[in-house]
Tab-separated table of C-alpha atoms in Angstrom:
chain	number	residue	atom	x	y	z
A	1	MET	CA	-0.047	-0.190	0.109
A	2	ARG	CA	1.312	3.457	-0.718
A	3	THR	CA	0.608	6.192	1.596
A	4	GLU	CA	0.841	9.090	-0.756
A	5	PRO	CA	-1.169	12.186	0.671
A	6	SER	CA	-4.371	12.935	-0.952
A	7	PRO	CA	-4.810	16.137	-2.920
A	8	GLY	CA	-4.307	19.187	-0.453
A	9	ASN	CA	-2.676	17.135	2.071
A	10	LEU	CA	1.145	17.554	3.182
A	11	PRO	CA	3.821	15.835	1.701
A	12	ALA	CA	6.406	13.675	3.853
A	13	ARG	CA	8.845	15.927	5.784
A	14	GLU	CA	12.223	15.990	4.206
A	15	HIS	CA	15.646	17.424	5.211
A	16	LEU	CA	16.251	20.839	3.421
A	17	PRO	CA	19.492	19.864	1.493
A	18	ALA	CA	22.201	22.585	1.519
A	19	GLY	CA	23.595	23.698	-1.979
A	20	ASN	CA	23.871	26.711	-3.950
A	21	ALA	CA	20.921	29.053	-4.201
A	22	GLY	CA	20.008	32.631	-3.586
A	23	THR	CA	16.714	32.020	-1.421
A	24	PRO	CA	17.218	32.663	2.194
A	25	VAL	CA	16.452	29.418	4.349
A	26	LEU	CA	15.140	31.353	7.220
A	27	ASP	CA	12.739	34.146	7.326
A	28	VAL	CA	12.492	36.248	10.672
A	29	VAL	CA	9.486	38.442	10.867
A	30	ILE	CA	9.338	41.108	13.436
A	31	PRO	CA	5.543	42.485	13.803
A	32	VAL	CA	5.807	46.038	15.203
A	33	TYR	CA	3.466	48.997	16.014
A	34	ASN	CA	4.677	52.193	17.075
A	35	GLU	CA	8.172	50.888	18.065
A	36	GLU	CA	10.352	53.685	16.616
A	37	LYS	CA	12.697	53.559	19.832
A	38	ASP	CA	13.118	49.647	19.921
A	39	LEU	CA	13.076	48.718	16.432
A	40	GLN	CA	16.620	49.850	15.033
A	41	PRO	CA	18.418	48.127	18.249
A	42	CYS	CA	16.311	44.845	18.045
A	43	VAL	CA	17.025	44.473	14.069
A	44	LEU	CA	20.868	45.293	14.519
A	45	ARG	CA	21.122	42.881	17.396
A	46	LEU	CA	19.334	40.145	15.631
A	47	HIS	CA	21.165	40.675	12.219
A	48	GLU	CA	24.689	40.631	14.228
A	49	HIS	CA	23.506	37.253	15.847
A	50	LEU	CA	22.469	35.625	12.819
A	51	ALA	CA	25.434	36.547	10.533
A	52	ARG	CA	27.715	35.333	13.438
A	53	THR	CA	25.970	32.152	14.191
A	54	PHE	CA	23.375	31.029	11.491
A	55	PRO	CA	25.072	28.881	8.813
A	56	TYR	CA	22.792	29.569	6.101
A	57	ALA	CA	21.407	32.675	4.189
A	58	PHE	CA	18.601	34.586	6.186
A	59	ARG	CA	16.227	37.560	5.845
A	60	ILE	CA	14.827	39.787	8.565
A	61	THR	CA	11.320	41.232	7.686
A	62	ILE	CA	10.008	44.020	9.517
A	63	ALA	CA	6.115	43.957	9.430
A	64	ASP	CA	4.753	47.289	10.462
A	65	ASN	CA	1.077	46.989	11.531
A	66	ALA	CA	-0.150	50.517	10.615
A	67	SER	CA	2.041	52.376	12.725
A	68	THR	CA	1.160	56.057	13.428
A	69	ASP	CA	4.943	57.224	14.573
A	70	THR	CA	8.144	57.146	12.764
A	71	THR	CA	8.456	53.314	12.720
A	72	PRO	CA	7.976	53.130	9.111
A	73	LEU	CA	10.960	55.347	8.263
A	74	VAL	CA	13.063	53.681	10.765
A	75	ALA	CA	12.194	50.376	8.896
A	76	ALA	CA	12.849	51.835	5.504
A	77	ARG	CA	16.323	53.012	6.631
A	78	LEU	CA	17.237	49.675	7.913
A	79	GLU	CA	16.170	48.161	4.545
A	80	ALA	CA	18.297	50.589	2.717
A	81	GLU	CA	21.517	50.079	4.882
A	82	ILE	CA	21.333	46.249	5.425
A	83	PRO	CA	20.866	43.815	2.532
A	84	GLU	CA	19.132	41.050	4.524
A	85	VAL	CA	16.560	43.220	5.872
A	86	ARG	CA	13.052	43.941	4.208
A	87	ALA	CA	10.299	46.308	5.370
A	88	PHE	CA	6.656	45.719	4.808
A	89	ARG	CA	3.716	47.693	5.955
A	90	LEU	CA	0.158	46.852	6.591
A	91	GLU	CA	-2.493	49.536	6.720
A	92	GLN	CA	-4.388	47.481	9.422
A	93	LYS	CA	-3.419	46.423	12.736
A	94	GLY	CA	-2.931	43.035	14.104
A	95	ARG	CA	-0.052	40.791	14.893
A	96	GLY	CA	-1.880	37.648	13.439
A	97	ARG	CA	-2.618	39.621	10.349
A	98	ALA	CA	1.005	40.813	9.795
A	99	LEU	CA	2.399	37.228	10.387
A	100	ARG	CA	-0.150	35.596	7.819
A	101	THR	CA	0.353	37.996	5.363
A	102	VAL	CA	4.290	37.895	5.303
A	103	TRP	CA	4.456	34.342	5.966
A	104	SER	CA	1.993	33.475	3.215
A	105	ALA	CA	4.147	35.215	0.577
A	106	SER	CA	7.478	34.480	1.765
A	107	ASP	CA	9.669	32.282	-0.338
A	108	ALA	CA	12.003	30.925	2.420
A	109	PRO	CA	11.236	27.408	3.437
A	110	VAL	CA	11.518	27.977	7.055
A	111	LEU	CA	9.511	30.887	8.796
A	112	ALA	CA	9.803	32.354	12.216
A	113	TYR	CA	8.967	35.444	14.193
A	114	MET	CA	9.944	37.062	17.430
A	115	ASP	CA	8.660	40.127	19.347
A	116	VAL	CA	10.506	43.339	18.817
A	117	ASP	CA	11.487	43.542	22.572
A	118	LEU	CA	13.656	40.479	22.045
A	119	SER	CA	12.848	39.301	25.398
A	120	THR	CA	13.947	35.654	24.544
A	121	ASP	CA	17.576	34.927	24.363
A	122	LEU	CA	18.561	34.644	20.892
A	123	ASN	CA	20.689	31.529	21.377
A	124	ALA	CA	17.447	29.634	21.347
A	125	LEU	CA	17.010	30.733	17.659
A	126	LEU	CA	19.076	28.004	15.981
A	127	PRO	CA	17.662	25.368	18.267
A	128	LEU	CA	14.168	26.602	17.334
A	129	VAL	CA	14.503	26.281	13.704
A	130	ALA	CA	16.973	23.188	13.435
A	131	PRO	CA	14.193	20.602	13.844
A	132	LEU	CA	12.413	22.374	10.845
A	133	ILE	CA	15.408	22.416	8.524
A	134	SER	CA	16.163	18.727	9.290
A	135	GLY	CA	12.565	17.699	8.520
A	136	HIS	CA	12.006	16.380	12.221
A	137	SER	CA	9.043	18.805	13.081
A	138	ASP	CA	6.499	20.923	11.360
A	139	LEU	CA	6.361	23.783	13.959
A	140	ALA	CA	8.760	24.992	16.810
A	141	ILE	CA	7.665	27.219	19.641
A	142	GLY	CA	9.665	28.636	22.719
A	143	SER	CA	8.577	27.657	26.127
A	144	ARG	CA	8.864	29.676	29.088
A	145	LEU	CA	7.150	26.963	31.304
A	146	ALA	CA	9.568	24.225	30.794
A	147	ARG	CA	11.400	22.992	33.708
A	148	SER	CA	15.077	24.043	32.277
A	149	SER	CA	13.657	27.505	31.227
A	150	ARG	CA	14.931	30.702	33.184
A	151	VAL	CA	12.330	33.268	33.284
A	152	VAL	CA	12.488	36.837	35.088
A	153	ARG	CA	8.902	38.549	35.118
A	154	GLY	CA	6.450	39.862	37.541
A	155	ALA	CA	3.876	37.652	39.421
A	156	LYS	CA	0.884	38.965	37.640
A	157	ARG	CA	2.248	38.109	34.330
A	158	GLU	CA	3.304	34.709	35.558
A	159	PHE	CA	-0.214	33.950	37.028
A	160	ILE	CA	-1.960	35.216	34.047
A	161	SER	CA	0.347	32.984	31.566
A	162	ARG	CA	-0.132	29.722	33.709
A	163	THR	CA	-3.727	30.158	34.092
A	164	TYR	CA	-4.349	30.829	30.196
A	165	ASN	CA	-2.289	27.729	29.502
A	166	LEU	CA	-4.190	25.598	32.184
A	167	ILE	CA	-7.554	26.888	30.333
A	168	LEU	CA	-6.179	25.735	27.070
A	169	ARG	CA	-5.359	22.229	28.403
A	170	GLY	CA	-8.823	22.044	30.130
A	171	SER	CA	-10.859	23.167	27.257
A	172	LEU	CA	-9.046	22.521	24.124
A	173	GLN	CA	-6.972	19.450	25.319
A	174	ALA	CA	-3.718	21.372	24.328
A	175	ARG	CA	-0.551	19.439	25.099
A	176	PHE	CA	1.913	22.213	24.142
A	177	SER	CA	3.292	24.060	27.424
A	178	ASP	CA	3.203	27.677	26.164
A	179	ALA	CA	1.215	29.320	23.717
A	180	GLN	CA	1.839	33.037	24.030
A	181	CYS	CA	5.702	33.192	23.897
A	182	GLY	CA	6.574	35.353	21.079
A	183	PHE	CA	9.189	33.181	19.512
A	184	LYS	CA	7.935	30.726	17.083
A	185	ALA	CA	8.641	28.998	13.862
A	186	ILE	CA	6.912	26.891	10.984
A	187	ARG	CA	7.983	25.114	7.565
A	188	ARG	CA	6.525	27.259	4.608
A	189	ASP	CA	4.870	24.005	3.242
A	190	VAL	CA	2.906	23.661	6.525
A	191	ALA	CA	2.063	27.325	6.657
A	192	GLN	CA	0.552	27.238	3.180
A	193	VAL	CA	-2.097	24.705	4.247
A	194	LEU	CA	-2.475	25.790	7.831
A	195	LEU	CA	-2.737	29.453	7.799
A	196	PRO	CA	-6.113	29.537	5.735
A	197	LEU	CA	-7.754	27.749	8.545
A	198	VAL	CA	-6.621	30.347	11.221
A	199	GLU	CA	-9.335	33.124	11.554
A	200	ASP	CA	-7.812	35.176	14.233
A	201	THR	CA	-6.033	38.326	13.253
A	202	GLY	CA	-4.612	39.514	16.595
A	203	TRP	CA	-2.892	37.947	19.675
A	204	PHE	CA	-4.868	34.641	19.537
A	205	PHE	CA	-3.341	33.849	16.137
A	206	ASP	CA	-0.468	31.802	17.811
A	207	THR	CA	-2.799	29.802	20.101
A	208	GLU	CA	-5.286	28.969	17.305
A	209	MET	CA	-2.602	28.056	15.005
A	210	LEU	CA	-0.947	25.674	17.576
A	211	VAL	CA	-4.328	23.962	18.567
A	212	LEU	CA	-5.276	23.331	14.971
A	213	ALA	CA	-1.632	21.928	14.216
A	214	GLU	CA	-1.793	19.667	17.222
A	215	ARG	CA	-5.157	18.440	16.376
A	216	ALA	CA	-4.197	17.534	12.845
A	217	GLY	CA	-1.388	15.294	14.477
A	218	LEU	CA	1.211	17.781	13.179
A	219	ARG	CA	4.637	17.763	15.263
A	220	ILE	CA	5.307	20.661	17.464
A	221	HIS	CA	8.957	21.008	18.789
A	222	GLU	CA	9.217	22.983	22.064
A	223	VAL	CA	12.558	24.727	23.076
A	224	PRO	CA	13.265	25.941	26.601
A	225	VAL	CA	13.959	29.580	26.749
A	226	ASP	CA	15.702	32.269	28.728
A	227	TRP	CA	13.224	35.026	28.849
A	228	VAL	CA	13.336	38.491	30.534
A	229	ASP	CA	9.990	40.405	30.829
A	230	ASP	CA	9.931	43.848	29.004
A	231	PRO	CA	8.542	46.361	31.698
A	232	ASP	CA	7.686	48.756	28.959
A	233	SER	CA	5.319	46.523	26.959
A	234	THR	CA	2.517	48.199	25.460
A	235	VAL	CA	0.203	44.981	25.425
A	236	HIS	CA	-3.273	45.572	27.079
A	237	ILE	CA	-3.470	42.432	29.271
A	238	VAL	CA	-7.196	42.735	29.985
A	239	LYS	CA	-8.281	43.173	26.417
A	240	THR	CA	-5.991	40.589	25.305
A	241	ALA	CA	-7.063	37.929	27.831
A	242	THR	CA	-10.832	38.525	26.724
A	243	ASP	CA	-9.923	38.151	23.153
A	244	ASP	CA	-8.044	35.137	24.138
A	245	LEU	CA	-11.178	33.558	25.809
A	246	LYS	CA	-13.279	34.420	22.924
A	247	GLY	CA	-10.981	32.702	20.622
A	248	VAL	CA	-10.875	29.556	22.881
A	249	TRP	CA	-14.710	29.342	22.839
A	250	ARG	CA	-14.753	29.882	18.882
A	251	VAL	CA	-12.124	27.251	18.268
A	252	GLY	CA	-13.681	24.816	20.697
A	253	ARG	CA	-16.968	24.979	19.077
A	254	ALA	CA	-15.518	24.434	15.638
A	255	LEU	CA	-13.658	21.411	16.847
A	256	ALA	CA	-16.641	19.881	18.591
A	257	THR	CA	-18.858	20.430	15.400
A	258	GLY	CA	-16.042	19.168	12.941
A	259	SER	CA	-16.424	22.344	10.828
A	260	LEU	CA	-12.596	22.438	10.384
A	261	ALA	CA	-11.012	20.565	7.515
A	262	LEU	CA	-8.128	19.203	9.463
A	263	ASP	CA	-7.765	16.061	7.457
A	264	ARG	CA	-5.945	18.247	4.697
A	265	LEU	CA	-3.097	18.297	6.973
A	266	ALA	CA	-2.445	14.807	7.346
A	267	ARG	CA	0.850	13.459	6.386
A	268	PRO	CA	1.908	9.972	5.206
A	269	PHE	CA	2.586	7.508	8.061
A	270	GLY	CA	6.232	7.798	8.071
A	271	ASP	CA	9.024	9.716	5.983
A	272	ASP	CA	11.087	6.652	5.509
A	273	PRO	CA	10.616	5.537	1.800
A	274	ARG	CA	9.989	2.006	3.088
A	275	ASP	CA	6.907	3.125	4.849
A	276	ARG	CA	5.466	4.115	1.467
A	277	GLU	CA	6.089	0.821	-0.054
A	278	ILE	CA	4.386	-1.472	2.357
A	279	SER	CA	1.545	-3.456	0.622
A	280	GLY	CA	-1.356	-5.518	1.654
A	281	VAL	CA	-2.074	-3.510	4.811
A	282	PRO	CA	-5.566	-1.571	4.984
A	283	LYS	CA	-4.916	2.051	5.304
A	284	GLY	CA	-5.702	3.285	8.957
A	285	LEU	CA	-7.045	-0.073	9.989
A	286	ALA	CA	-5.541	-0.173	13.397
A	287	ARG	CA	-6.845	3.063	14.332
A	288	GLN	CA	-10.206	2.443	13.081
A	289	LEU	CA	-10.622	-0.771	14.939
A	290	VAL	CA	-9.721	0.808	18.239
A	291	GLY	CA	-12.006	3.657	17.724
A	292	PHE	CA	-14.845	1.329	16.427
A	293	CYS	CA	-14.234	-0.887	19.554
A	294	VAL	CA	-14.597	2.087	21.866
A	295	VAL	CA	-17.697	3.446	20.192
A	296	GLY	CA	-19.246	-0.012	20.017
A	297	GLY	CA	-18.574	-0.706	23.678
A	298	LEU	CA	-20.330	2.632	24.732
A	299	SER	CA	-23.079	1.973	22.041
A	300	THR	CA	-23.693	-1.480	23.635
A	301	LEU	CA	-24.073	-0.002	27.186
A	302	PHE	CA	-26.295	2.533	25.837
A	303	TYR	CA	-28.502	-0.109	23.993
A	304	LEU	CA	-28.723	-2.158	27.237
A	305	LEU	CA	-29.864	0.609	29.231
A	306	LEU	CA	-32.314	1.757	26.549
A	307	TYR	CA	-33.599	-1.699	26.277
A	308	SER	CA	-34.092	-2.166	29.916
A	309	GLY	CA	-36.158	1.166	30.138
A	310	PHE	CA	-38.167	0.438	27.217
A	311	ARG	CA	-38.869	-3.132	28.487
A	312	THR	CA	-40.774	-1.850	31.488
A	313	PHE	CA	-43.735	-0.928	29.234
A	314	SER	CA	-43.367	-2.915	26.169
A	315	GLY	CA	-42.514	-6.358	24.963
A	316	SER	CA	-39.117	-7.442	24.157
A	317	GLN	CA	-39.426	-7.239	20.338
A	318	VAL	CA	-40.594	-3.707	20.642
A	319	ALA	CA	-37.960	-2.694	23.317
A	320	ASN	CA	-35.226	-4.192	21.161
A	321	ALA	CA	-36.283	-2.321	17.948
A	322	LEU	CA	-36.467	0.889	19.725
A	323	ALA	CA	-33.390	0.683	21.669
A	324	LEU	CA	-31.584	-0.546	18.529
A	325	LEU	CA	-32.898	2.482	16.449
A	326	VAL	CA	-31.914	5.078	18.928
A	327	SER	CA	-28.533	3.574	19.616
A	328	ALA	CA	-27.960	2.920	15.854
A	329	VAL	CA	-28.371	6.690	15.045
A	330	ALA	CA	-25.982	7.668	17.847
A	331	ASN	CA	-23.253	4.886	16.968
A	332	THR	CA	-23.312	6.144	13.135
A	333	ALA	CA	-23.091	9.827	14.256
A	334	ALA	CA	-20.000	8.751	16.616
A	335	ASN	CA	-18.285	6.345	14.278
A	336	ARG	CA	-18.621	8.882	11.500
A	337	ARG	CA	-16.650	11.492	13.516
A	338	LEU	CA	-14.358	9.706	15.675
A	339	THR	CA	-13.652	6.293	13.850
A	340	PHE	CA	-13.650	7.297	10.191
A	341	GLY	CA	-12.683	10.861	10.491
A	342	VAL	CA	-15.569	12.447	8.482
A	343	ARG	CA	-16.066	16.085	9.475
A	344	GLY	CA	-18.761	18.696	8.532
A	345	ARG	CA	-22.441	18.208	7.789
A	346	GLY	CA	-21.827	17.160	4.256
A	347	GLY	CA	-23.136	13.582	3.489
A	348	ALA	CA	-24.511	13.052	7.174
A	349	VAL	CA	-27.998	12.446	5.971
A	350	LYS	CA	-26.715	9.845	3.427
A	351	HIS	CA	-24.507	8.202	6.151
A	352	GLN	CA	-27.443	7.939	8.776
A	353	ALA	CA	-29.580	6.467	5.898
A	354	GLN	CA	-26.908	3.625	5.207
A	355	GLY	CA	-26.382	3.407	8.918
A	356	LEU	CA	-30.190	2.596	9.229
A	357	VAL	CA	-29.804	-0.229	6.557
A	358	VAL	CA	-26.909	-1.735	8.714
A	359	PHE	CA	-29.236	-1.071	11.744
A	360	GLY	CA	-31.779	-3.373	9.966
A	361	ILE	CA	-29.305	-6.189	9.703
A	362	GLY	CA	-28.593	-5.961	13.241
A	363	LEU	CA	-32.252	-5.892	13.928
A	364	ALA	CA	-32.667	-9.043	12.016
A	365	LEU	CA	-29.865	-10.854	13.920
A	366	THR	CA	-31.007	-9.708	17.516
A	367	SER	CA	-34.570	-10.059	16.946
A	368	GLY	CA	-34.044	-13.632	15.369
A	369	SER	CA	-32.215	-14.382	18.452
A	370	LEU	CA	-34.720	-13.355	20.798
A	371	ALA	CA	-37.423	-15.170	18.714
A	372	ALA	CA	-35.189	-18.419	18.985
A	373	LEU	CA	-34.826	-17.838	22.686
A	374	ASN	CA	-38.871	-17.337	23.214
A	375	ALA	CA	-39.345	-20.549	21.285
A	376	ALA	CA	-37.120	-22.552	23.408
A	377	THR	CA	-38.282	-20.916	26.700
A	378	ASN	CA	-41.768	-19.773	27.335
A	379	ASP	CA	-40.804	-17.138	30.013
A	380	PRO	CA	-37.109	-16.406	29.757
A	381	ALA	CA	-35.408	-14.610	32.632
A	382	HIS	CA	-34.206	-11.005	32.079
A	383	SER	CA	-30.611	-11.888	32.625
A	384	THR	CA	-31.005	-14.536	29.956
A	385	GLU	CA	-32.418	-12.103	27.384
A	386	LEU	CA	-29.466	-9.738	27.892
A	387	ALA	CA	-26.988	-12.469	27.589
A	388	VAL	CA	-28.634	-13.411	24.082
A	389	LEU	CA	-28.854	-9.902	22.913
A	390	ILE	CA	-24.944	-9.354	23.811
A	391	ALA	CA	-23.935	-12.437	21.910
A	392	ALA	CA	-26.122	-11.411	18.788
A	393	ASN	CA	-24.799	-7.701	19.049
A	394	LEU	CA	-21.137	-9.069	18.987
A	395	ALA	CA	-22.033	-10.953	15.726
A	396	ALA	CA	-23.755	-7.782	14.353
A	397	THR	CA	-20.955	-5.659	15.443
A	398	VAL	CA	-18.316	-7.487	13.499
A	399	LEU	CA	-20.506	-7.206	10.063
A	400	ARG	CA	-21.394	-3.656	10.921
A	401	PHE	CA	-17.704	-2.650	11.054
A	402	LEU	CA	-17.044	-4.110	7.712
A	403	LEU	CA	-20.172	-2.590	6.163
A	404	PHE	CA	-19.069	0.715	7.671
A	405	ARG	CA	-15.575	0.562	6.329
A	406	ALA	CA	-16.613	-0.721	2.758
A	407	TRP	CA	-19.760	0.781	2.183
A	408	VAL	CA	-20.799	3.660	4.564
A	409	PHE	CA	-17.420	5.316	4.916
A	410	PRO	CA	-15.197	3.914	2.166
A	411	ASP	CA	-11.749	5.400	2.132
A	412	ARG	CA	-11.605	7.557	-1.012
A	413	ARG	CA	-8.180	9.252	-0.407
A	414	ASP	CA	-6.439	7.214	-2.828
A	415	GLU	CA	-5.343	9.264	-5.940
A	416	SER	CA	-3.107	8.629	-8.716
A	417	PRO	CA	0.391	10.127	-8.354
A	418	SER	CA	-0.021	12.421	-11.246
A	419	THR	CA	-3.137	13.974	-9.324
A	420	VAL	CA	-1.294	14.327	-6.174
A	421	VAL	CA	1.874	15.931	-7.705
A	422	ALA	CA	-0.269	18.378	-9.521
A	423	SER	CA	-2.141	19.419	-6.241
A	424	HIS	CA	1.148	20.058	-4.715
A	425	THR	CA	3.072	21.915	-7.290
A	426	PRO	CA	2.994	25.657	-6.504
A	427	ALA	CA	2.983	28.126	-9.445
A	428	VAL	CA	6.338	29.998	-9.086
A	429	PRO	CA	8.115	32.710	-11.066
A	430	VAL	CA	9.641	31.078	-14.403
A	431	GLY	CA	12.789	33.149	-13.810
A	432	PRO	CA	14.457	36.123	-12.019
A	433	ALA	CA	12.889	38.458	-14.398
A	434	SER	CA	9.366	37.373	-14.317
A	435	PRO	CA	6.957	39.991	-12.643
A	436	VAL	CA	3.998	37.570	-12.169
A	437	TYR	CA	3.216	35.970	-8.800
A	438	THR	CA	0.666	33.662	-7.667
A	439	THR	CA	-1.446	34.240	-4.481
A	440	ALA	CA	0.543	31.624	-2.463
A	441	THR	CA	4.095	32.916	-3.480
A	442	GLN	CA	3.344	36.557	-4.288
A	443	SER	CA	6.331	38.758	-3.105
A	444	PRO	CA	5.597	40.402	0.251
A	445	TYR	CA	7.263	43.425	-0.986
A	446	SER	CA	4.898	44.300	-3.879
A	447	THR	CA	2.192	46.734	-3.607
A	448	THR	CA	-0.574	44.388	-4.540
A	449	PRO	CA	-3.266	44.191	-1.677
A	450	ASP	CA	-3.376	40.910	0.255
A	451	PRO	CA	-6.367	38.979	0.880
A	452	TYR	CA	-6.337	39.633	4.625
A	453	GLY	CA	-6.061	43.622	4.538
A	454	PRO	CA	-4.894	46.561	2.150
A	455	THR	CA	-1.028	46.963	2.043
A	456	SER	CA	1.268	49.269	0.487
A	457	ALA	CA	5.096	49.384	-0.152
A	458	PRO	CA	7.234	50.438	2.562
A	459	TYR	CA	8.293	54.255	2.808
A	460	GLY	CA	10.686	55.498	0.149
A	461	THR	CA	11.352	51.789	-1.308
A	462	THR	CA	10.772	50.294	-4.535
A	463	HIS	CA	11.560	46.852	-5.691
A	464	SER	CA	11.914	45.276	-8.982
A	465	PRO	CA	11.354	41.707	-10.027
A	466	HIS	CA	15.098	41.294	-10.299
A	467	ASP	CA	15.508	41.642	-6.729
A	468	HIS	CA	14.127	38.254	-6.262
A	469	GLN	CA	15.683	34.925	-7.086
A	470	THR	CA	13.890	31.950	-8.379
A	471	TRP	CA	12.895	29.555	-6.007
A	472	GLY	CA	11.140	26.102	-5.904
A	473	ASP	CA	9.444	23.898	-3.398
A	474	ALA	CA	10.330	23.515	0.228
A	475	THR	CA	13.036	21.027	-0.568
A	476	MET	CA	15.090	23.636	-2.645
A	477	GLN	CA	18.843	23.864	-2.303
A	478	LEU	CA	20.039	26.054	0.252
A	479	GLN	CA	23.197	28.243	0.388
A	480	PRO	CA	25.448	28.267	3.562
A	481	VAL	CA	26.955	31.696	4.302
A	482	ARG	CA	30.215	32.450	6.012
A	483	PRO	CA	29.719	33.830	9.581
A	484	ASN	CA	30.493	37.396	9.520
A	485	ASP	CA	32.212	39.609	12.098
A	486	HIS	CA	30.462	41.626	14.624
A	487	ASP	CA	28.521	44.596	13.031
A	488	PRO	CA	30.037	47.840	13.903
A	489	ARG	CA	26.755	49.621	13.967
A	490	ASP	CA	25.551	47.809	16.650
A	491	ALA	CA	26.398	50.178	19.814
A	492	ARG	CA	25.887	47.048	21.843
């Protein structure tokens, strides 16, 4: 059996090979709003660190969120002075909007962001992005709540951060430790599929992205960080907390109703080529068997309770038919969502209709067993009836699983290799001089408005198509760079 992804799904992770190419490996985005004082020291310090320690080509992108002070002028000056710096301005506020816009248009295979105050020690940057370059992980986050992290901040922020993460664990079953640390990275191929599912444009953007990635089974790498609180932070704690709680409710409701198409984020079983050559094993059989058994066990208990209740005012055949009908509807809905991973309302009525046909077969088995019992014994004990029904339901359960898998919820993800490749081949510029970009790979430095908000070019800067190199997929060849000396412009 081949485990090629279906159209729209992610390919297997692969190590980004080193080679000769002009495209930066890493694009670090710094979202800013009215940061005229801190922006230049931040960029100079980050650039010096990357030039000295990062072994590949990199880019620093300043994402200005509609600043009203001189931040755009500072960004334009840094772009003019430092070749690895780019400035990008949005006319609407929102950190999430800025990250999604720049990440969606970036050509770098690894995308990251950090807050302008540089509260996180930059020594954690290379450990953050290394698992993404190697192909080990899909996303990476800095964690201030890991045991080995060293954090300096006030009791109020500590309490709010830990409380928020406890809420995420209790309500959304999140297993990552720190959703709010402004120090994260993601592979570009993952971002292109994941970001369209993220609705928030503000501070909840990080949390929503991580929850959806985790629920889709993507691998999130956590890096313990050293972090010093910025006492001059302009974040409005009460408003941010309120917006975050609203976001938790919205995402939780979407996950509960199955309205998110998380199956498009599925990856093949393994990245080893041998995992894609296994034949003769039905896809997802083990997981489906476990899910079906759990749902079946709960459905049987539900059925027996219903039967006992209906039996108090009706005969055994009527009680059996009513209990089986109600439990069959619940069983089909639960198996549809939990066992076979069908989300959304599309086809739900058809699936229930097919489930009722399967119910009819189960009804025939159980009713026939009761009829045989009544023919053998005039007045069987209630415990005997239950024992016969359990045995008949076991036989019906095996048949129900086979019919569900082969008829009601067949696996239609298998596509021809040509279809899969076509669905994953992004449209890219045909050469350095081509000025045409698609939505997914559009240059973030053009003046074309993005789908998430109006944009404009940075102050006093223009860019020609010749400024951009040709790029391919996420497995493009990368160019190591020689570490440079300390930047003399950094006063630190």
